[in-house]
Amino acid sequence: MEPFALHRGTSPLILAFPHVGTFVPADIAGRLNERGTALVDTDWFIDEVYDGLMPDATTIRATFSRYVIDANRDPEGTSLYPGQNTTTLCPTIDFEGQPIYHEGQAPSPGEIEARRIAFHTPYHAAIRQEIARVKSEHGFAVLYDGHSIRSELPFLFEGKLPDLNLGTNDGATLLPAMEKRALEIANQSGFESVLNGRFKGGWTTRHYGQPDKNICAFQMEIAQCAYLKAELAPWALDDQKCAQLRPILKLILEALLDEAANAFAQTGEQS
């Protein structure tokens, strides 16, 4: 199986979905325990939530499970949230802090490197290629990294997560006007929202967001209670919840794109 699925659009917007995949190679699947094979930490159907909102956008979806390798982690293995509980590049525990492998079956350093080359590297090569393409065509690129997560995970955070979690690495990954507009829309949406709370943007957002080079990046982490019927198997979309959520996401996407277009058109930068 190819490590990513690409739909090439014509606008400066790129939608990335690193955690929607469920493919696990057989040699890995056989070593996962019952918790591991359940793949509960998948960003269930989040790409479908965004489907059709911005028809001209490019989309890049990882097809492999985050339990194979996490496409939104630093390939060097450096933690994005020092001092806080989190999962690693090739996770050995789930979001509840429980092992996902049978005892003694966790990946070795050599296997982690092989997975990085086979899955993580081509996924990010596709992102780099599409950023370069749309920037060449439009003078700038907006990368939107779409995620979801269960709303209550005491191992990772206290209490219940807000519905909409906007991440810009404290404003470093995009233009101030983009952050301001996105937050205003989220705050007025009727959904509970937060900017740079528990999730400030993963490796994708932090690595590619370089507004001084006309590349802006933004992460949205959505609590799964905001669009799923229940946060447990069998995972299923809630049509009524999606009907409320999708227009808000569309407004945010349009605002990010509009603010970037206005700013870069005014500066005339083509760096």
PDB file of C-alpha atoms in Angstrom:
ATOM      1  CA  MET A   1       0.000   0.000   0.000  1.00  0.00           C
ATOM      2  CA  GLU A   2       1.185   3.526  -0.799  1.00  0.00           C
ATOM      3  CA  PRO A   3       2.018   5.468   2.386  1.00  0.00           C
ATOM      4  CA  PHE A   4      -0.167   8.406   1.379  1.00  0.00           C
ATOM      5  CA  ALA A   5      -3.099   9.345  -0.827  1.00  0.00           C
ATOM      6  CA  LEU A   6      -2.830  12.617  -2.734  1.00  0.00           C
ATOM      7  CA  HIS A   7      -5.529  14.706  -4.363  1.00  0.00           C
ATOM      8  CA  ARG A   8      -3.944  17.652  -6.131  1.00  0.00           C
ATOM      9  CA  GLY A   9      -5.976  20.859  -6.135  1.00  0.00           C
ATOM     10  CA  THR A  10      -5.567  24.259  -7.743  1.00  0.00           C
ATOM     11  CA  SER A  11      -5.683  26.614  -4.743  1.00  0.00           C
ATOM     12  CA  PRO A  12      -2.881  27.606  -2.312  1.00  0.00           C
ATOM     13  CA  LEU A  13      -4.520  25.508   0.434  1.00  0.00           C
ATOM     14  CA  ILE A  14      -3.178  22.097   1.438  1.00  0.00           C
ATOM     15  CA  LEU A  15      -5.124  19.879   3.852  1.00  0.00           C
ATOM     16  CA  ALA A  16      -2.998  17.252   5.588  1.00  0.00           C
ATOM     17  CA  PHE A  17      -4.355  14.313   7.580  1.00  0.00           C
ATOM     18  CA  PRO A  18      -1.541  12.339   9.244  1.00  0.00           C
ATOM     19  CA  HIS A  19      -3.612  10.129  11.524  1.00  0.00           C
ATOM     20  CA  VAL A  20      -6.597   8.872   9.523  1.00  0.00           C
ATOM     21  CA  GLY A  21      -4.849   5.761   8.201  1.00  0.00           C
ATOM     22  CA  THR A  22      -5.520   2.265   9.547  1.00  0.00           C
ATOM     23  CA  PHE A  23      -3.066   0.166   7.521  1.00  0.00           C
ATOM     24  CA  VAL A  24      -0.707  -1.941   9.639  1.00  0.00           C
ATOM     25  CA  PRO A  25       1.740  -4.307   7.888  1.00  0.00           C
ATOM     26  CA  ALA A  26       1.200  -7.948   8.812  1.00  0.00           C
ATOM     27  CA  ASP A  27       4.582  -8.308  10.507  1.00  0.00           C
ATOM     28  CA  ILE A  28       3.675  -5.457  12.870  1.00  0.00           C
ATOM     29  CA  ALA A  29       0.017  -6.396  13.342  1.00  0.00           C
ATOM     30  CA  GLY A  30       0.965  -9.833  14.632  1.00  0.00           C
ATOM     31  CA  ARG A  31       2.949  -8.265  17.465  1.00  0.00           C
ATOM     32  CA  LEU A  32       0.253  -5.862  18.631  1.00  0.00           C
ATOM     33  CA  ASN A  33      -1.831  -6.834  21.623  1.00  0.00           C
ATOM     34  CA  GLU A  34      -5.619  -6.455  21.829  1.00  0.00           C
ATOM     35  CA  ARG A  35      -5.351  -2.748  22.640  1.00  0.00           C
ATOM     36  CA  GLY A  36      -2.958  -2.220  19.761  1.00  0.00           C
ATOM     37  CA  THR A  37      -5.065  -3.971  17.142  1.00  0.00           C
ATOM     38  CA  ALA A  38      -8.085  -1.836  18.112  1.00  0.00           C
ATOM     39  CA  LEU A  39      -6.287   1.296  16.746  1.00  0.00           C
ATOM     40  CA  VAL A  40      -8.411   3.444  19.059  1.00  0.00           C
ATOM     41  CA  ASP A  41      -6.164   6.502  18.699  1.00  0.00           C
ATOM     42  CA  THR A  42      -6.982   6.897  15.005  1.00  0.00           C
ATOM     43  CA  ASP A  43      -8.381  10.298  13.963  1.00  0.00           C
ATOM     44  CA  TRP A  44     -11.584   8.553  12.915  1.00  0.00           C
ATOM     45  CA  PHE A  45     -13.182   9.983   9.744  1.00  0.00           C
ATOM     46  CA  ILE A  46     -11.741  13.458  10.237  1.00  0.00           C
ATOM     47  CA  ASP A  47     -10.886  13.656   6.535  1.00  0.00           C
ATOM     48  CA  GLU A  48     -14.533  12.940   5.751  1.00  0.00           C
ATOM     49  CA  VAL A  49     -15.594  15.822   7.993  1.00  0.00           C
ATOM     50  CA  TYR A  50     -13.614  18.178   5.748  1.00  0.00           C
ATOM     51  CA  ASP A  51     -14.565  16.506   2.473  1.00  0.00           C
ATOM     52  CA  GLY A  52     -15.922  19.003  -0.050  1.00  0.00           C
ATOM     53  CA  LEU A  53     -15.523  22.080   2.151  1.00  0.00           C
ATOM     54  CA  MET A  54     -12.783  23.516  -0.071  1.00  0.00           C
ATOM     55  CA  PRO A  55     -13.058  21.676  -3.399  1.00  0.00           C
ATOM     56  CA  ASP A  56      -9.971  23.336  -4.887  1.00  0.00           C
ATOM     57  CA  ALA A  57      -7.675  22.377  -2.008  1.00  0.00           C
ATOM     58  CA  THR A  58      -4.942  19.774  -2.204  1.00  0.00           C
ATOM     59  CA  THR A  59      -5.353  16.913   0.261  1.00  0.00           C
ATOM     60  CA  ILE A  60      -2.681  14.537   1.562  1.00  0.00           C
ATOM     61  CA  ARG A  61      -3.757  11.613   3.751  1.00  0.00           C
ATOM     62  CA  ALA A  62      -1.457   9.149   5.470  1.00  0.00           C
ATOM     63  CA  THR A  63      -2.768   5.633   4.812  1.00  0.00           C
ATOM     64  CA  PHE A  64      -0.765   3.946   7.594  1.00  0.00           C
ATOM     65  CA  SER A  65      -1.795   3.831  11.234  1.00  0.00           C
ATOM     66  CA  ARG A  66      -0.091   6.097  13.730  1.00  0.00           C
ATOM     67  CA  TYR A  67       0.776   2.874  15.599  1.00  0.00           C
ATOM     68  CA  VAL A  68       3.132   2.035  12.714  1.00  0.00           C
ATOM     69  CA  ILE A  69       4.777   5.437  12.925  1.00  0.00           C
ATOM     70  CA  ASP A  70       3.425   8.836  13.850  1.00  0.00           C
ATOM     71  CA  ALA A  71       3.578  11.142  10.846  1.00  0.00           C
ATOM     72  CA  ASN A  72       3.164  14.184  13.097  1.00  0.00           C
ATOM     73  CA  ARG A  73       6.202  13.497  15.282  1.00  0.00           C
ATOM     74  CA  ASP A  74       9.750  14.768  14.889  1.00  0.00           C
ATOM     75  CA  PRO A  75      11.581  12.094  12.846  1.00  0.00           C
ATOM     76  CA  GLU A  76      14.509  12.479  15.243  1.00  0.00           C
ATOM     77  CA  GLY A  77      12.259  11.423  18.124  1.00  0.00           C
ATOM     78  CA  THR A  78      12.440  14.723  20.044  1.00  0.00           C
ATOM     79  CA  SER A  79       9.365  15.341  22.208  1.00  0.00           C
ATOM     80  CA  LEU A  80       7.148  18.231  21.143  1.00  0.00           C
ATOM     81  CA  TYR A  81       5.854  18.666  24.682  1.00  0.00           C
ATOM     82  CA  PRO A  82       8.779  18.228  27.098  1.00  0.00           C
ATOM     83  CA  GLY A  83       7.691  17.290  30.596  1.00  0.00           C
ATOM     84  CA  GLN A  84       4.213  16.192  29.513  1.00  0.00           C
ATOM     85  CA  ASN A  85       2.903  12.712  28.813  1.00  0.00           C
ATOM     86  CA  THR A  86       2.838  11.949  25.128  1.00  0.00           C
ATOM     87  CA  THR A  87       3.447   9.130  22.661  1.00  0.00           C
ATOM     88  CA  THR A  88       6.625   8.620  20.662  1.00  0.00           C
ATOM     89  CA  LEU A  89       7.578   8.442  16.995  1.00  0.00           C
ATOM     90  CA  CYS A  90       6.756   4.726  16.922  1.00  0.00           C
ATOM     91  CA  PRO A  91       4.312   4.461  19.828  1.00  0.00           C
ATOM     92  CA  THR A  92       4.582   1.604  22.289  1.00  0.00           C
ATOM     93  CA  ILE A  93       1.706   2.871  24.455  1.00  0.00           C
ATOM     94  CA  ASP A  94      -1.696   4.300  23.618  1.00  0.00           C
ATOM     95  CA  PHE A  95      -3.302   7.556  24.724  1.00  0.00           C
ATOM     96  CA  GLU A  96      -4.267   5.931  28.005  1.00  0.00           C
ATOM     97  CA  GLY A  97      -0.645   5.057  28.737  1.00  0.00           C
ATOM     98  CA  GLN A  98      -1.207   1.327  28.171  1.00  0.00           C
ATOM     99  CA  PRO A  99       1.108  -0.961  26.135  1.00  0.00           C
ATOM    100  CA  ILE A 100       0.028  -1.749  22.579  1.00  0.00           C
ATOM    101  CA  TYR A 101       2.553  -4.552  21.925  1.00  0.00           C
ATOM    102  CA  HIS A 102       2.871  -8.024  23.336  1.00  0.00           C
ATOM    103  CA  GLU A 103       5.699  -8.168  25.850  1.00  0.00           C
ATOM    104  CA  GLY A 104       9.096  -8.034  24.191  1.00  0.00           C
ATOM    105  CA  GLN A 105       7.664  -7.177  20.752  1.00  0.00           C
ATOM    106  CA  ALA A 106       8.173  -3.396  20.664  1.00  0.00           C
ATOM    107  CA  PRO A 107      10.192  -2.088  17.685  1.00  0.00           C
ATOM    108  CA  SER A 108      13.978  -1.899  17.894  1.00  0.00           C
ATOM    109  CA  PRO A 109      15.904   1.263  16.911  1.00  0.00           C
ATOM    110  CA  GLY A 110      16.692  -0.348  13.570  1.00  0.00           C
ATOM    111  CA  GLU A 111      13.051  -1.106  12.902  1.00  0.00           C
ATOM    112  CA  ILE A 112      12.028   2.416  13.852  1.00  0.00           C
ATOM    113  CA  GLU A 113      14.485   3.751  11.293  1.00  0.00           C
ATOM    114  CA  ALA A 114      13.127   1.388   8.647  1.00  0.00           C
ATOM    115  CA  ARG A 115       9.579   2.549   9.361  1.00  0.00           C
ATOM    116  CA  ARG A 116      10.691   6.162   9.159  1.00  0.00           C
ATOM    117  CA  ILE A 117      12.138   5.580   5.699  1.00  0.00           C
ATOM    118  CA  ALA A 118       9.168   3.542   4.461  1.00  0.00           C
ATOM    119  CA  PHE A 119       6.311   5.679   5.798  1.00  0.00           C
ATOM    120  CA  HIS A 120       7.218   8.967   7.493  1.00  0.00           C
ATOM    121  CA  THR A 121       9.672  10.151   4.837  1.00  0.00           C
ATOM    122  CA  PRO A 122       7.469   9.697   1.731  1.00  0.00           C
ATOM    123  CA  TYR A 123       4.465  11.283   3.455  1.00  0.00           C
ATOM    124  CA  HIS A 124       6.457  14.400   4.255  1.00  0.00           C
ATOM    125  CA  ALA A 125       8.147  14.378   0.856  1.00  0.00           C
ATOM    126  CA  ALA A 126       4.662  14.686  -0.623  1.00  0.00           C
ATOM    127  CA  ILE A 127       3.869  17.623   1.666  1.00  0.00           C
ATOM    128  CA  ARG A 128       7.107  19.383   0.715  1.00  0.00           C
ATOM    129  CA  GLN A 129       6.448  18.801  -2.960  1.00  0.00           C
ATOM    130  CA  GLU A 130       2.926  20.192  -2.782  1.00  0.00           C
ATOM    131  CA  ILE A 131       4.022  23.214  -0.744  1.00  0.00           C
ATOM    132  CA  ALA A 132       6.655  23.984  -3.368  1.00  0.00           C
ATOM    133  CA  ARG A 133       4.136  23.514  -6.177  1.00  0.00           C
ATOM    134  CA  VAL A 134       1.366  25.725  -4.805  1.00  0.00           C
ATOM    135  CA  LYS A 135       3.849  28.368  -3.689  1.00  0.00           C
ATOM    136  CA  SER A 136       5.313  28.428  -7.189  1.00  0.00           C
ATOM    137  CA  GLU A 137       1.837  28.832  -8.652  1.00  0.00           C
ATOM    138  CA  HIS A 138       0.392  31.321  -6.154  1.00  0.00           C
ATOM    139  CA  GLY A 139       3.334  32.909  -4.369  1.00  0.00           C
ATOM    140  CA  PHE A 140       2.352  31.406  -1.006  1.00  0.00           C
ATOM    141  CA  ALA A 141       1.033  28.237   0.604  1.00  0.00           C
ATOM    142  CA  VAL A 142      -1.322  27.546   3.511  1.00  0.00           C
ATOM    143  CA  LEU A 143      -0.921  24.151   5.163  1.00  0.00           C
ATOM    144  CA  TYR A 144      -3.811  23.067   7.401  1.00  0.00           C
ATOM    145  CA  ASP A 145      -3.121  19.995   9.543  1.00  0.00           C
ATOM    146  CA  GLY A 146      -6.369  18.266  10.493  1.00  0.00           C
ATOM    147  CA  HIS A 147      -6.653  16.104  13.612  1.00  0.00           C
ATOM    148  CA  SER A 148      -9.109  14.723  16.133  1.00  0.00           C
ATOM    149  CA  ILE A 149      -8.827  13.057  19.520  1.00  0.00           C
ATOM    150  CA  ARG A 150     -11.045  11.663  22.267  1.00  0.00           C
ATOM    151  CA  SER A 151     -12.209  14.463  24.517  1.00  0.00           C
ATOM    152  CA  GLU A 152     -11.226  12.853  27.818  1.00  0.00           C
ATOM    153  CA  LEU A 153      -7.777  11.289  28.180  1.00  0.00           C
ATOM    154  CA  PRO A 154      -6.372  11.792  31.695  1.00  0.00           C
ATOM    155  CA  PHE A 155      -2.976  10.408  30.664  1.00  0.00           C
ATOM    156  CA  LEU A 156      -2.556  13.340  28.252  1.00  0.00           C
ATOM    157  CA  PHE A 157      -4.568  16.184  29.790  1.00  0.00           C
ATOM    158  CA  GLU A 158      -6.843  17.039  32.705  1.00  0.00           C
ATOM    159  CA  GLY A 159     -10.588  17.362  32.344  1.00  0.00           C
ATOM    160  CA  LYS A 160     -12.465  17.528  29.077  1.00  0.00           C
ATOM    161  CA  LEU A 161     -10.788  18.940  25.972  1.00  0.00           C
ATOM    162  CA  PRO A 162     -12.452  21.922  24.230  1.00  0.00           C
ATOM    163  CA  ASP A 163     -14.215  21.095  20.974  1.00  0.00           C
ATOM    164  CA  LEU A 164     -11.878  23.133  18.781  1.00  0.00           C
ATOM    165  CA  ASN A 165      -8.173  23.288  19.624  1.00  0.00           C
ATOM    166  CA  LEU A 166      -6.313  25.742  17.418  1.00  0.00           C
ATOM    167  CA  GLY A 167      -2.535  25.354  17.186  1.00  0.00           C
ATOM    168  CA  THR A 168      -0.059  27.886  15.821  1.00  0.00           C
ATOM    169  CA  ASN A 169       2.959  27.260  18.086  1.00  0.00           C
ATOM    170  CA  ASP A 170       2.175  30.490  19.923  1.00  0.00           C
ATOM    171  CA  GLY A 171       1.737  32.405  16.680  1.00  0.00           C
ATOM    172  CA  ALA A 172       5.035  31.405  15.091  1.00  0.00           C
ATOM    173  CA  THR A 173       3.649  29.377  12.181  1.00  0.00           C
ATOM    174  CA  LEU A 174       1.380  31.869  10.412  1.00  0.00           C
ATOM    175  CA  LEU A 175       0.478  35.545  10.082  1.00  0.00           C
ATOM    176  CA  PRO A 176      -1.094  37.319  13.084  1.00  0.00           C
ATOM    177  CA  ALA A 177      -4.169  38.249  11.061  1.00  0.00           C
ATOM    178  CA  MET A 178      -4.751  34.601  10.162  1.00  0.00           C
ATOM    179  CA  GLU A 179      -4.606  33.518  13.790  1.00  0.00           C
ATOM    180  CA  LYS A 180      -6.885  36.367  14.857  1.00  0.00           C
ATOM    181  CA  ARG A 181      -9.572  35.587  12.279  1.00  0.00           C
ATOM    182  CA  ALA A 182      -9.537  31.845  12.946  1.00  0.00           C
ATOM    183  CA  LEU A 183      -9.867  32.379  16.683  1.00  0.00           C
ATOM    184  CA  GLU A 184     -12.702  34.888  16.261  1.00  0.00           C
ATOM    185  CA  ILE A 185     -14.663  32.415  14.149  1.00  0.00           C
ATOM    186  CA  ALA A 186     -14.040  29.588  16.607  1.00  0.00           C
ATOM    187  CA  ASN A 187     -15.035  31.719  19.592  1.00  0.00           C
ATOM    188  CA  GLN A 188     -18.270  32.810  17.922  1.00  0.00           C
ATOM    189  CA  SER A 189     -19.155  29.339  16.654  1.00  0.00           C
ATOM    190  CA  GLY A 190     -20.996  27.978  19.676  1.00  0.00           C
ATOM    191  CA  PHE A 191     -18.282  25.354  20.098  1.00  0.00           C
ATOM    192  CA  GLU A 192     -15.879  25.587  23.004  1.00  0.00           C
ATOM    193  CA  SER A 193     -12.488  26.605  21.653  1.00  0.00           C
ATOM    194  CA  VAL A 194      -8.946  27.374  22.719  1.00  0.00           C
ATOM    195  CA  LEU A 195      -5.822  28.714  21.044  1.00  0.00           C
ATOM    196  CA  ASN A 196      -2.489  27.035  21.786  1.00  0.00           C
ATOM    197  CA  GLY A 197      -3.798  25.093  24.743  1.00  0.00           C
ATOM    198  CA  ARG A 198      -2.765  21.481  25.289  1.00  0.00           C
ATOM    199  CA  PHE A 199      -2.096  21.204  21.553  1.00  0.00           C
ATOM    200  CA  LYS A 200       0.012  23.969  20.012  1.00  0.00           C
ATOM    201  CA  GLY A 201       0.643  22.267  16.712  1.00  0.00           C
ATOM    202  CA  GLY A 202       2.634  19.119  16.090  1.00  0.00           C
ATOM    203  CA  TRP A 203       5.801  18.598  14.093  1.00  0.00           C
ATOM    204  CA  THR A 204       4.046  19.246  10.783  1.00  0.00           C
ATOM    205  CA  THR A 205       2.796  22.676  11.785  1.00  0.00           C
ATOM    206  CA  ARG A 206       6.007  23.684  13.523  1.00  0.00           C
ATOM    207  CA  HIS A 207       8.307  22.349  10.808  1.00  0.00           C
ATOM    208  CA  TYR A 208       6.594  23.837   7.759  1.00  0.00           C
ATOM    209  CA  GLY A 209       5.124  27.040   9.152  1.00  0.00           C
ATOM    210  CA  GLN A 210       7.500  29.760   7.970  1.00  0.00           C
ATOM    211  CA  PRO A 211       5.449  32.886   7.279  1.00  0.00           C
ATOM    212  CA  ASP A 212       8.602  34.842   6.461  1.00  0.00           C
ATOM    213  CA  LYS A 213       8.966  32.462   3.500  1.00  0.00           C
ATOM    214  CA  ASN A 214       5.282  32.718   2.501  1.00  0.00           C
ATOM    215  CA  ILE A 215       4.411  29.325   4.013  1.00  0.00           C
ATOM    216  CA  CYS A 216       1.794  29.401   6.765  1.00  0.00           C
ATOM    217  CA  ALA A 217       0.726  26.397   8.818  1.00  0.00           C
ATOM    218  CA  PHE A 218      -2.150  25.794  11.222  1.00  0.00           C
ATOM    219  CA  GLN A 219      -3.298  22.784  13.238  1.00  0.00           C
ATOM    220  CA  MET A 220      -6.859  22.002  14.240  1.00  0.00           C
ATOM    221  CA  GLU A 221      -7.432  19.305  16.849  1.00  0.00           C
ATOM    222  CA  ILE A 222     -11.143  18.527  17.170  1.00  0.00           C
ATOM    223  CA  ALA A 223     -12.589  16.674  20.143  1.00  0.00           C
ATOM    224  CA  GLN A 224     -14.283  13.601  18.727  1.00  0.00           C
ATOM    225  CA  CYS A 225     -17.408  14.226  20.756  1.00  0.00           C
ATOM    226  CA  ALA A 226     -18.027  17.181  18.416  1.00  0.00           C
ATOM    227  CA  TYR A 227     -18.618  14.990  15.360  1.00  0.00           C
ATOM    228  CA  LEU A 228     -18.873  11.294  16.298  1.00  0.00           C
ATOM    229  CA  LYS A 229     -21.913   9.495  17.672  1.00  0.00           C
ATOM    230  CA  ALA A 230     -19.701   8.139  20.459  1.00  0.00           C
ATOM    231  CA  GLU A 231     -16.004   8.113  21.279  1.00  0.00           C
ATOM    232  CA  LEU A 232     -15.736   4.345  21.128  1.00  0.00           C
ATOM    233  CA  ALA A 233     -16.168   1.481  18.705  1.00  0.00           C
ATOM    234  CA  PRO A 234     -17.998   1.075  16.461  1.00  0.00           C
ATOM    235  CA  TRP A 235     -16.830   4.515  15.395  1.00  0.00           C
ATOM    236  CA  ALA A 236     -19.471   6.398  13.428  1.00  0.00           C
ATOM    237  CA  LEU A 237     -20.071   9.923  12.211  1.00  0.00           C
ATOM    238  CA  ASP A 238     -23.009  11.842  13.655  1.00  0.00           C
ATOM    239  CA  ASP A 239     -24.689  13.583  10.735  1.00  0.00           C
ATOM    240  CA  GLN A 240     -26.368  16.212  12.914  1.00  0.00           C
ATOM    241  CA  LYS A 241     -23.126  17.120  14.689  1.00  0.00           C
ATOM    242  CA  CYS A 242     -21.272  17.279  11.367  1.00  0.00           C
ATOM    243  CA  ALA A 243     -23.929  19.583   9.956  1.00  0.00           C
ATOM    244  CA  GLN A 244     -23.194  22.026  12.767  1.00  0.00           C
ATOM    245  CA  LEU A 245     -19.416  21.658  12.644  1.00  0.00           C
ATOM    246  CA  ARG A 246     -18.660  21.671   8.931  1.00  0.00           C
ATOM    247  CA  PRO A 247     -19.813  25.265   8.216  1.00  0.00           C
ATOM    248  CA  ILE A 248     -17.556  26.547  11.018  1.00  0.00           C
ATOM    249  CA  LEU A 249     -14.566  24.685   9.628  1.00  0.00           C
ATOM    250  CA  LYS A 250     -15.312  26.063   6.173  1.00  0.00           C
ATOM    251  CA  LEU A 251     -15.363  29.608   7.544  1.00  0.00           C
ATOM    252  CA  ILE A 252     -12.019  29.053   9.247  1.00  0.00           C
ATOM    253  CA  LEU A 253     -10.454  27.606   6.110  1.00  0.00           C
ATOM    254  CA  GLU A 254     -11.746  30.472   3.990  1.00  0.00           C
ATOM    255  CA  ALA A 255     -10.515  33.043   6.518  1.00  0.00           C
ATOM    256  CA  LEU A 256      -7.029  31.560   6.676  1.00  0.00           C
ATOM    257  CA  LEU A 257      -6.781  31.544   2.914  1.00  0.00           C
ATOM    258  CA  ASP A 258      -8.204  35.056   2.501  1.00  0.00           C
ATOM    259  CA  GLU A 259      -5.903  36.622   5.088  1.00  0.00           C
ATOM    260  CA  ALA A 260      -2.855  34.962   3.593  1.00  0.00           C
ATOM    261  CA  ALA A 261      -3.813  36.001   0.067  1.00  0.00           C
ATOM    262  CA  ASN A 262      -4.421  39.603   1.127  1.00  0.00           C
ATOM    263  CA  ALA A 263      -1.156  39.856   3.039  1.00  0.00           C
ATOM    264  CA  PHE A 264       1.082  38.312   0.425  1.00  0.00           C
ATOM    265  CA  ALA A 265      -0.584  40.188  -2.411  1.00  0.00           C
ATOM    266  CA  GLN A 266       0.040  43.451  -0.587  1.00  0.00           C
ATOM    267  CA  THR A 267       3.692  42.696   0.055  1.00  0.00           C
ATOM    268  CA  GLY A 268       4.261  41.309  -3.396  1.00  0.00           C
ATOM    269  CA  GLU A 269       6.690  38.802  -1.924  1.00  0.00           C
ATOM    270  CA  GLN A 270       7.611  35.878  -4.117  1.00  0.00           C
ATOM    271  CA  SER A 271      10.420  34.419  -1.985  1.00  0.00           C
TER     272      SER A 271
END
